[in-house]
Amino acid sequence: MNEGHLLTLSNPLGVFEHSLGSEPRREYGFCVDDVARALILLTRADMLGEPISLDARLLADRSLSFILDAQSPDGLFVNRRAVDGSWYGTPAAEDHWGRALWSLGDVAGSSSMRRDEALGAFELGAVHRPPFLRSMVFAGLGAASVVRVLPGNDAGVDLLRAAAARVPKATSMGWPWPEPRLTYANAAIPELLIRAGNLLGEPSMLKRGLDLLEWLMEVEMIGGHLSMTPVGGWGPGDLRPGFDQQPIEVTALVDACVAAHAATGDVSWLTGVERGVAWFDGDNDAGMPMGNPYTGGGHDGLHPHGRNENQGAESTLAYLMVVQTATHLIQSRYPGQAVL
């Protein structure tokens, strides 16, 4: 994994949210969403035995401290922090709460020396049940990481069940998706159902997750390449392809395919990982590379005739996560090969 651009986006507090080109826009500060993503990436690197630099290890430690500092005594999280280190905004249980619990759950389920600290913060935040589906889905993925290594952890089991139960039924006979439209981080929904069904011993839940993921893979394919749901979403009757397409959608799909492969042993799910790598390499609706293997930067959006040249934290981390996943899978099956 090329850490170069990620470290360029970072300072002793965390990872800056935005960039202008490849330069961080320090004036916009930090957010929990992106720091949590960085913590997930670097925790996975440790769990996979991936060699990372001392600077990256320090960033992982600082990212955990950032998440812990963002948490209020009632378990909610403030999302935004200025470059001077001051926090602003009201503690809440929205998407950033879900991603914070996701990252804390991953650390709690790892071999980190701070895993007990992360578990305590996870349990403090896991009592909340916000009304937002994505918030619960993200938190549920953190709960899955906890339950995987601590199957008797009540906070993890309760949150995992609650998150999976939050996924609605299909909205119509001809539209199996649990929402009227595809919106964002779509594949995280079937990933949650797959992981929860597997961990909780719920075969029907697992099957529903696999069926939804199979349907989503079919919907998000055009001409043999991924054509991701655009920023404005996609629903029945909408024209394809749509733009702008975001790298985070690809990462969510790759993660879900990895979960499906782990749950079933069916290697056909790894096709989703291959197509995710190909999307970043330029096999997409605009024929544009969206990741730079020489710097580790990821571009912020795919347009009809090109790409957004900014390389902010969300897109860079999305790219690095896909490369990390593909590299691990390929090297475990074909030692010595690499992914660009």
mmCIF file with all atom_site columns, N, CA and C in Angstrom, residues 133-189:
data_model
loop_
_atom_site.group_PDB
_atom_site.id
_atom_site.type_symbol
_atom_site.label_atom_id
_atom_site.label_alt_id
_atom_site.label_comp_id
_atom_site.label_asym_id
_atom_site.label_entity_id
_atom_site.label_seq_id
_atom_site.pdbx_PDB_ins_code
_atom_site.Cartn_x
_atom_site.Cartn_y
_atom_site.Cartn_z
_atom_site.occupancy
_atom_site.B_iso_or_equiv
_atom_site.pdbx_formal_charge
_atom_site.auth_seq_id
_atom_site.auth_comp_id
_atom_site.auth_asym_id
_atom_site.auth_atom_id
_atom_site.pdbx_PDB_model_num
ATOM 1   N N  . LEU A 1 133 ? -30.815 4.897   8.565  1.00 0.00 ? 133 LEU A N  1
ATOM 2   C CA . LEU A 1 133 ? -30.410 3.549   8.168  1.00 0.00 ? 133 LEU A CA 1
ATOM 3   C C  . LEU A 1 133 ? -28.903 3.426   8.022  1.00 0.00 ? 133 LEU A C  1
ATOM 4   N N  . ARG A 1 134 ? -28.261 4.337   7.275  1.00 0.00 ? 134 ARG A N  1
ATOM 5   C CA . ARG A 1 134 ? -26.820 4.209   7.052  1.00 0.00 ? 134 ARG A CA 1
ATOM 6   C C  . ARG A 1 134 ? -26.050 4.301   8.367  1.00 0.00 ? 134 ARG A C  1
ATOM 7   N N  . SER A 1 135 ? -26.480 5.157   9.256  1.00 0.00 ? 135 SER A N  1
ATOM 8   C CA . SER A 1 135 ? -25.803 5.278   10.558 1.00 0.00 ? 135 SER A CA 1
ATOM 9   C C  . SER A 1 135 ? -25.806 3.945   11.282 1.00 0.00 ? 135 SER A C  1
ATOM 10  N N  . MET A 1 136 ? -26.950 3.274   11.289 1.00 0.00 ? 136 MET A N  1
ATOM 11  C CA . MET A 1 136 ? -27.052 1.984   11.956 1.00 0.00 ? 136 MET A CA 1
ATOM 12  C C  . MET A 1 136 ? -26.260 0.908   11.221 1.00 0.00 ? 136 MET A C  1
ATOM 13  N N  . VAL A 1 137 ? -26.258 0.962   9.893  1.00 0.00 ? 137 VAL A N  1
ATOM 14  C CA . VAL A 1 137 ? -25.509 -0.024  9.117  1.00 0.00 ? 137 VAL A CA 1
ATOM 15  C C  . VAL A 1 137 ? -24.017 0.094   9.410  1.00 0.00 ? 137 VAL A C  1
ATOM 16  N N  . PHE A 1 138 ? -23.479 1.313   9.386  1.00 0.00 ? 138 PHE A N  1
ATOM 17  C CA . PHE A 1 138 ? -22.052 1.501   9.658  1.00 0.00 ? 138 PHE A CA 1
ATOM 18  C C  . PHE A 1 138 ? -21.697 1.015   11.062 1.00 0.00 ? 138 PHE A C  1
ATOM 19  N N  . ALA A 1 139 ? -22.538 1.389   12.035 1.00 0.00 ? 139 ALA A N  1
ATOM 20  C CA . ALA A 1 139 ? -22.289 0.950   13.414 1.00 0.00 ? 139 ALA A CA 1
ATOM 21  C C  . ALA A 1 139 ? -22.386 -0.572  13.518 1.00 0.00 ? 139 ALA A C  1
ATOM 22  N N  . GLY A 1 140 ? -23.330 -1.148  12.776 1.00 0.00 ? 140 GLY A N  1
ATOM 23  C CA . GLY A 1 140 ? -23.490 -2.600  12.794 1.00 0.00 ? 140 GLY A CA 1
ATOM 24  C C  . GLY A 1 140 ? -22.260 -3.328  12.268 1.00 0.00 ? 140 GLY A C  1
ATOM 25  N N  . LEU A 1 141 ? -21.578 -2.732  11.303 1.00 0.00 ? 141 LEU A N  1
ATOM 26  C CA . LEU A 1 141 ? -20.356 -3.357  10.798 1.00 0.00 ? 141 LEU A CA 1
ATOM 27  C C  . LEU A 1 141 ? -19.264 -3.336  11.865 1.00 0.00 ? 141 LEU A C  1
ATOM 28  N N  . GLY A 1 142 ? -19.236 -2.286  12.670 1.00 0.00 ? 142 GLY A N  1
ATOM 29  C CA . GLY A 1 142 ? -18.315 -2.285  13.809 1.00 0.00 ? 142 GLY A CA 1
ATOM 30  C C  . GLY A 1 142 ? -18.696 -3.334  14.832 1.00 0.00 ? 142 GLY A C  1
ATOM 31  N N  . ALA A 1 143 ? -20.009 -3.480  15.048 1.00 0.00 ? 143 ALA A N  1
ATOM 32  C CA . ALA A 1 143 ? -20.479 -4.499  15.984 1.00 0.00 ? 143 ALA A CA 1
ATOM 33  C C  . ALA A 1 143 ? -20.098 -5.898  15.493 1.00 0.00 ? 143 ALA A C  1
ATOM 34  N N  . ALA A 1 144 ? -20.152 -6.105  14.188 1.00 0.00 ? 144 ALA A N  1
ATOM 35  C CA . ALA A 1 144 ? -19.765 -7.406  13.629 1.00 0.00 ? 144 ALA A CA 1
ATOM 36  C C  . ALA A 1 144 ? -18.310 -7.723  13.948 1.00 0.00 ? 144 ALA A C  1
ATOM 37  N N  . SER A 1 145 ? -17.449 -6.706  13.898 1.00 0.00 ? 145 SER A N  1
ATOM 38  C CA . SER A 1 145 ? -16.036 -6.926  14.228 1.00 0.00 ? 145 SER A CA 1
ATOM 39  C C  . SER A 1 145 ? -15.864 -7.311  15.685 1.00 0.00 ? 145 SER A C  1
ATOM 40  N N  . VAL A 1 146 ? -16.673 -6.716  16.552 1.00 0.00 ? 146 VAL A N  1
ATOM 41  C CA . VAL A 1 146 ? -16.617 -7.057  17.976 1.00 0.00 ? 146 VAL A CA 1
ATOM 42  C C  . VAL A 1 146 ? -17.116 -8.478  18.209 1.00 0.00 ? 146 VAL A C  1
ATOM 43  N N  . VAL A 1 147 ? -18.274 -8.806  17.638 1.00 0.00 ? 147 VAL A N  1
ATOM 44  C CA . VAL A 1 147 ? -18.892 -10.119 17.862 1.00 0.00 ? 147 VAL A CA 1
ATOM 45  C C  . VAL A 1 147 ? -18.033 -11.239 17.277 1.00 0.00 ? 147 VAL A C  1
ATOM 46  N N  . ARG A 1 148 ? -17.314 -10.941 16.208 1.00 0.00 ? 148 ARG A N  1
ATOM 47  C CA . ARG A 1 148 ? -16.461 -11.959 15.596 1.00 0.00 ? 148 ARG A CA 1
ATOM 48  C C  . ARG A 1 148 ? -15.437 -12.496 16.587 1.00 0.00 ? 148 ARG A C  1
ATOM 49  N N  . VAL A 1 149 ? -14.889 -11.622 17.435 1.00 0.00 ? 149 VAL A N  1
ATOM 50  C CA . VAL A 1 149 ? -13.863 -12.069 18.393 1.00 0.00 ? 149 VAL A CA 1
ATOM 51  C C  . VAL A 1 149 ? -14.401 -12.178 19.817 1.00 0.00 ? 149 VAL A C  1
ATOM 52  N N  . LEU A 1 150 ? -15.530 -11.511 20.086 1.00 0.00 ? 150 LEU A N  1
ATOM 53  C CA . LEU A 1 150 ? -16.140 -11.552 21.422 1.00 0.00 ? 150 LEU A CA 1
ATOM 54  C C  . LEU A 1 150 ? -17.624 -11.891 21.261 1.00 0.00 ? 150 LEU A C  1
ATOM 55  N N  . PRO A 1 151 ? -17.945 -13.146 20.939 1.00 0.00 ? 151 PRO A N  1
ATOM 56  C CA . PRO A 1 151 ? -19.331 -13.499 20.632 1.00 0.00 ? 151 PRO A CA 1
ATOM 57  C C  . PRO A 1 151 ? -20.293 -13.313 21.795 1.00 0.00 ? 151 PRO A C  1
ATOM 58  N N  . GLY A 1 152 ? -19.765 -13.189 23.007 1.00 0.00 ? 152 GLY A N  1
ATOM 59  C CA . GLY A 1 152 ? -20.634 -12.975 24.153 1.00 0.00 ? 152 GLY A CA 1
ATOM 60  C C  . GLY A 1 152 ? -20.765 -11.523 24.559 1.00 0.00 ? 152 GLY A C  1
ATOM 61  N N  . ASN A 1 153 ? -20.229 -10.598 23.769 1.00 0.00 ? 153 ASN A N  1
ATOM 62  C CA . ASN A 1 153 ? -20.310 -9.182  24.114 1.00 0.00 ? 153 ASN A CA 1
ATOM 63  C C  . ASN A 1 153 ? -21.724 -8.666  23.875 1.00 0.00 ? 153 ASN A C  1
ATOM 64  N N  . ASP A 1 154 ? -22.431 -8.326  24.943 1.00 0.00 ? 154 ASP A N  1
ATOM 65  C CA . ASP A 1 154 ? -23.839 -7.947  24.833 1.00 0.00 ? 154 ASP A CA 1
ATOM 66  C C  . ASP A 1 154 ? -24.035 -6.696  23.991 1.00 0.00 ? 154 ASP A C  1
ATOM 67  N N  . ALA A 1 155 ? -23.166 -5.705  24.168 1.00 0.00 ? 155 ALA A N  1
ATOM 68  C CA . ALA A 1 155 ? -23.320 -4.465  23.404 1.00 0.00 ? 155 ALA A CA 1
ATOM 69  C C  . ALA A 1 155 ? -23.167 -4.733  21.920 1.00 0.00 ? 155 ALA A C  1
ATOM 70  N N  . GLY A 1 156 ? -22.201 -5.563  21.563 1.00 0.00 ? 156 GLY A N  1
ATOM 71  C CA . GLY A 1 156 ? -21.986 -5.892  20.161 1.00 0.00 ? 156 GLY A CA 1
ATOM 72  C C  . GLY A 1 156 ? -23.129 -6.691  19.568 1.00 0.00 ? 156 GLY A C  1
ATOM 73  N N  . VAL A 1 157 ? -23.573 -7.723  20.276 1.00 0.00 ? 157 VAL A N  1
ATOM 74  C CA . VAL A 1 157 ? -24.657 -8.566  19.766 1.00 0.00 ? 157 VAL A CA 1
ATOM 75  C C  . VAL A 1 157 ? -25.939 -7.755  19.628 1.00 0.00 ? 157 VAL A C  1
ATOM 76  N N  . ASP A 1 158 ? -26.269 -6.957  20.649 1.00 0.00 ? 158 ASP A N  1
ATOM 77  C CA . ASP A 1 158 ? -27.512 -6.185  20.613 1.00 0.00 ? 158 ASP A CA 1
ATOM 78  C C  . ASP A 1 158 ? -27.504 -5.177  19.462 1.00 0.00 ? 158 ASP A C  1
ATOM 79  N N  . LEU A 1 159 ? -26.380 -4.493  19.276 1.00 0.00 ? 159 LEU A N  1
ATOM 80  C CA . LEU A 1 159 ? -26.305 -3.512  18.195 1.00 0.00 ? 159 LEU A CA 1
ATOM 81  C C  . LEU A 1 159 ? -26.341 -4.195  16.833 1.00 0.00 ? 159 LEU A C  1
ATOM 82  N N  . LEU A 1 160 ? -25.672 -5.322  16.710 1.00 0.00 ? 160 LEU A N  1
ATOM 83  C CA . LEU A 1 160 ? -25.675 -6.048  15.436 1.00 0.00 ? 160 LEU A CA 1
ATOM 84  C C  . LEU A 1 160 ? -27.086 -6.484  15.070 1.00 0.00 ? 160 LEU A C  1
ATOM 85  N N  . ARG A 1 161 ? -27.818 -7.029  16.036 1.00 0.00 ? 161 ARG A N  1
ATOM 86  C CA . ARG A 1 161 ? -29.207 -7.439  15.771 1.00 0.00 ? 161 ARG A CA 1
ATOM 87  C C  . ARG A 1 161 ? -30.068 -6.235  15.411 1.00 0.00 ? 161 ARG A C  1
ATOM 88  N N  . ALA A 1 162 ? -29.898 -5.155  16.160 1.00 0.00 ? 162 ALA A N  1
ATOM 89  C CA . ALA A 1 162 ? -30.726 -3.964  15.922 1.00 0.00 ? 162 ALA A CA 1
ATOM 90  C C  . ALA A 1 162 ? -30.436 -3.361  14.555 1.00 0.00 ? 162 ALA A C  1
ATOM 91  N N  . ALA A 1 163 ? -29.178 -3.342  14.166 1.00 0.00 ? 163 ALA A N  1
ATOM 92  C CA . ALA A 1 163 ? -28.815 -2.775  12.869 1.00 0.00 ? 163 ALA A CA 1
ATOM 93  C C  . ALA A 1 163 ? -29.394 -3.609  11.734 1.00 0.00 ? 163 ALA A C  1
ATOM 94  N N  . ALA A 1 164 ? -29.278 -4.923  11.828 1.00 0.00 ? 164 ALA A N  1
ATOM 95  C CA . ALA A 1 164 ? -29.817 -5.790  10.783 1.00 0.00 ? 164 ALA A CA 1
ATOM 96  C C  . ALA A 1 164 ? -31.336 -5.683  10.711 1.00 0.00 ? 164 ALA A C  1
ATOM 97  N N  . ALA A 1 165 ? -31.981 -5.571  11.875 1.00 0.00 ? 165 ALA A N  1
ATOM 98  C CA . ALA A 1 165 ? -33.437 -5.455  11.901 1.00 0.00 ? 165 ALA A CA 1
ATOM 99  C C  . ALA A 1 165 ? -33.918 -4.133  11.322 1.00 0.00 ? 165 ALA A C  1
ATOM 100 N N  . ARG A 1 166 ? -33.042 -3.144  11.290 1.00 0.00 ? 166 ARG A N  1
ATOM 101 C CA . ARG A 1 166 ? -33.412 -1.819  10.770 1.00 0.00 ? 166 ARG A CA 1
ATOM 102 C C  . ARG A 1 166 ? -33.556 -1.811  9.239  1.00 0.00 ? 166 ARG A C  1
ATOM 103 N N  . VAL A 1 167 ? -32.976 -2.791  8.565  1.00 0.00 ? 167 VAL A N  1
ATOM 104 C CA . VAL A 1 167 ? -33.050 -2.821  7.106  1.00 0.00 ? 167 VAL A CA 1
ATOM 105 C C  . VAL A 1 167 ? -34.487 -3.145  6.686  1.00 0.00 ? 167 VAL A C  1
ATOM 106 N N  . PRO A 1 168 ? -35.154 -2.244  5.952  1.00 0.00 ? 168 PRO A N  1
ATOM 107 C CA . PRO A 1 168 ? -36.556 -2.475  5.599  1.00 0.00 ? 168 PRO A CA 1
ATOM 108 C C  . PRO A 1 168 ? -36.729 -3.625  4.607  1.00 0.00 ? 168 PRO A C  1
ATOM 109 N N  . LYS A 1 169 ? -37.954 -4.035  4.462  1.00 0.00 ? 169 LYS A N  1
ATOM 110 C CA . LYS A 1 169 ? -38.293 -5.000  3.429  1.00 0.00 ? 169 LYS A CA 1
ATOM 111 C C  . LYS A 1 169 ? -38.275 -4.311  2.063  1.00 0.00 ? 169 LYS A C  1
ATOM 112 N N  . ALA A 1 170 ? -38.379 -5.105  1.008  1.00 0.00 ? 170 ALA A N  1
ATOM 113 C CA . ALA A 1 170 ? -38.404 -4.551  -0.345 1.00 0.00 ? 170 ALA A CA 1
ATOM 114 C C  . ALA A 1 170 ? -39.566 -3.584  -0.499 1.00 0.00 ? 170 ALA A C  1
ATOM 115 N N  . THR A 1 171 ? -39.348 -2.527  -1.297 1.00 0.00 ? 171 THR A N  1
ATOM 116 C CA . THR A 1 171 ? -40.379 -1.505  -1.452 1.00 0.00 ? 171 THR A CA 1
ATOM 117 C C  . THR A 1 171 ? -41.447 -1.881  -2.470 1.00 0.00 ? 171 THR A C  1
ATOM 118 N N  . SER A 1 172 ? -41.132 -2.806  -3.392 1.00 0.00 ? 172 SER A N  1
ATOM 119 C CA . SER A 1 172 ? -42.133 -3.259  -4.362 1.00 0.00 ? 172 SER A CA 1
ATOM 120 C C  . SER A 1 172 ? -41.711 -4.610  -4.929 1.00 0.00 ? 172 SER A C  1
ATOM 121 N N  . MET A 1 173 ? -42.616 -5.274  -5.623 1.00 0.00 ? 173 MET A N  1
ATOM 122 C CA . MET A 1 173 ? -42.346 -6.604  -6.168 1.00 0.00 ? 173 MET A CA 1
ATOM 123 C C  . MET A 1 173 ? -41.201 -6.568  -7.186 1.00 0.00 ? 173 MET A C  1
ATOM 124 N N  . GLY A 1 174 ? -41.133 -5.533  -7.990 1.00 0.00 ? 174 GLY A N  1
ATOM 125 C CA . GLY A 1 174 ? -40.116 -5.462  -9.031 1.00 0.00 ? 174 GLY A CA 1
ATOM 126 C C  . GLY A 1 174 ? -38.854 -4.740  -8.617 1.00 0.00 ? 174 GLY A C  1
ATOM 127 N N  . TRP A 1 175 ? -38.774 -4.380  -7.362 1.00 0.00 ? 175 TRP A N  1
ATOM 128 C CA . TRP A 1 175 ? -37.621 -3.605  -6.862 1.00 0.00 ? 175 TRP A CA 1
ATOM 129 C C  . TRP A 1 175 ? -37.235 -4.195  -5.509 1.00 0.00 ? 175 TRP A C  1
ATOM 130 N N  . PRO A 1 176 ? -36.280 -5.127  -5.484 1.00 0.00 ? 176 PRO A N  1
ATOM 131 C CA . PRO A 1 176 ? -35.969 -5.830  -4.241 1.00 0.00 ? 176 PRO A CA 1
ATOM 132 C C  . PRO A 1 176 ? -35.195 -5.007  -3.220 1.00 0.00 ? 176 PRO A C  1
ATOM 133 N N  . TRP A 1 177 ? -34.683 -3.855  -3.635 1.00 0.00 ? 177 TRP A N  1
ATOM 134 C CA . TRP A 1 177 ? -33.880 -3.040  -2.732 1.00 0.00 ? 177 TRP A CA 1
ATOM 135 C C  . TRP A 1 177 ? -34.747 -2.502  -1.593 1.00 0.00 ? 177 TRP A C  1
ATOM 136 N N  . PRO A 1 178 ? -34.197 -2.366  -0.370 1.00 0.00 ? 178 PRO A N  1
ATOM 137 C CA . PRO A 1 178 ? -35.007 -1.944  0.780  1.00 0.00 ? 178 PRO A CA 1
ATOM 138 C C  . PRO A 1 178 ? -35.338 -0.457  0.822  1.00 0.00 ? 178 PRO A C  1
ATOM 139 N N  . GLU A 1 179 ? -34.940 0.297   -0.189 1.00 0.00 ? 179 GLU A N  1
ATOM 140 C CA . GLU A 1 179 ? -35.256 1.720   -0.274 1.00 0.00 ? 179 GLU A CA 1
ATOM 141 C C  . GLU A 1 179 ? -35.808 2.005   -1.669 1.00 0.00 ? 179 GLU A C  1
ATOM 142 N N  . PRO A 1 180 ? -36.575 3.087   -1.819 1.00 0.00 ? 180 PRO A N  1
ATOM 143 C CA . PRO A 1 180 ? -37.138 3.392   -3.144 1.00 0.00 ? 180 PRO A CA 1
ATOM 144 C C  . PRO A 1 180 ? -36.086 3.677   -4.206 1.00 0.00 ? 180 PRO A C  1
ATOM 145 N N  . ARG A 1 181 ? -34.897 4.148   -3.770 1.00 0.00 ? 181 ARG A N  1
ATOM 146 C CA . ARG A 1 181 ? -33.802 4.456   -4.686 1.00 0.00 ? 181 ARG A CA 1
ATOM 147 C C  . ARG A 1 181 ? -32.488 3.994   -4.072 1.00 0.00 ? 181 ARG A C  1
ATOM 148 N N  . LEU A 1 182 ? -31.530 3.684   -4.923 1.00 0.00 ? 182 LEU A N  1
ATOM 149 C CA . LEU A 1 182 ? -30.156 3.523   -4.460 1.00 0.00 ? 182 LEU A CA 1
ATOM 150 C C  . LEU A 1 182 ? -29.614 4.910   -4.136 1.00 0.00 ? 182 LEU A C  1
ATOM 151 N N  . THR A 1 183 ? -28.901 5.022   -3.029 1.00 0.00 ? 183 THR A N  1
ATOM 152 C CA . THR A 1 183 ? -28.392 6.334   -2.646 1.00 0.00 ? 183 THR A CA 1
ATOM 153 C C  . THR A 1 183 ? -26.867 6.306   -2.519 1.00 0.00 ? 183 THR A C  1
ATOM 154 N N  . TYR A 1 184 ? -26.345 6.057   -1.315 1.00 0.00 ? 184 TYR A N  1
ATOM 155 C CA . TYR A 1 184 ? -24.890 6.072   -1.138 1.00 0.00 ? 184 TYR A CA 1
ATOM 156 C C  . TYR A 1 184 ? -24.471 4.932   -0.223 1.00 0.00 ? 184 TYR A C  1
ATOM 157 N N  . ALA A 1 185 ? -23.203 4.521   -0.389 1.00 0.00 ? 185 ALA A N  1
ATOM 158 C CA . ALA A 1 185 ? -22.665 3.382   0.379  1.00 0.00 ? 185 ALA A CA 1
ATOM 159 C C  . ALA A 1 185 ? -23.644 2.216   0.337  1.00 0.00 ? 185 ALA A C  1
ATOM 160 N N  . ASN A 1 186 ? -24.210 1.967   -0.845 1.00 0.00 ? 186 ASN A N  1
ATOM 161 C CA . ASN A 1 186 ? -25.309 1.000   -0.965 1.00 0.00 ? 186 ASN A CA 1
ATOM 162 C C  . ASN A 1 186 ? -24.912 -0.403  -0.534 1.00 0.00 ? 186 ASN A C  1
ATOM 163 N N  . ALA A 1 187 ? -23.735 -0.846  -0.958 1.00 0.00 ? 187 ALA A N  1
ATOM 164 C CA . ALA A 1 187 ? -23.351 -2.233  -0.691 1.00 0.00 ? 187 ALA A CA 1
ATOM 165 C C  . ALA A 1 187 ? -23.098 -2.509  0.786  1.00 0.00 ? 187 ALA A C  1
ATOM 166 N N  . ALA A 1 188 ? -22.983 -1.455  1.599  1.00 0.00 ? 188 ALA A N  1
ATOM 167 C CA . ALA A 1 188 ? -22.830 -1.676  3.036  1.00 0.00 ? 188 ALA A CA 1
ATOM 168 C C  . ALA A 1 188 ? -24.059 -2.361  3.627  1.00 0.00 ? 188 ALA A C  1
ATOM 169 N N  . ILE A 1 189 ? -25.217 -2.176  2.991  1.00 0.00 ? 189 ILE A N  1
ATOM 170 C CA . ILE A 1 189 ? -26.447 -2.798  3.509  1.00 0.00 ? 189 ILE A CA 1
ATOM 171 C C  . ILE A 1 189 ? -26.394 -4.320  3.362  1.00 0.00 ? 189 ILE A C  1
#
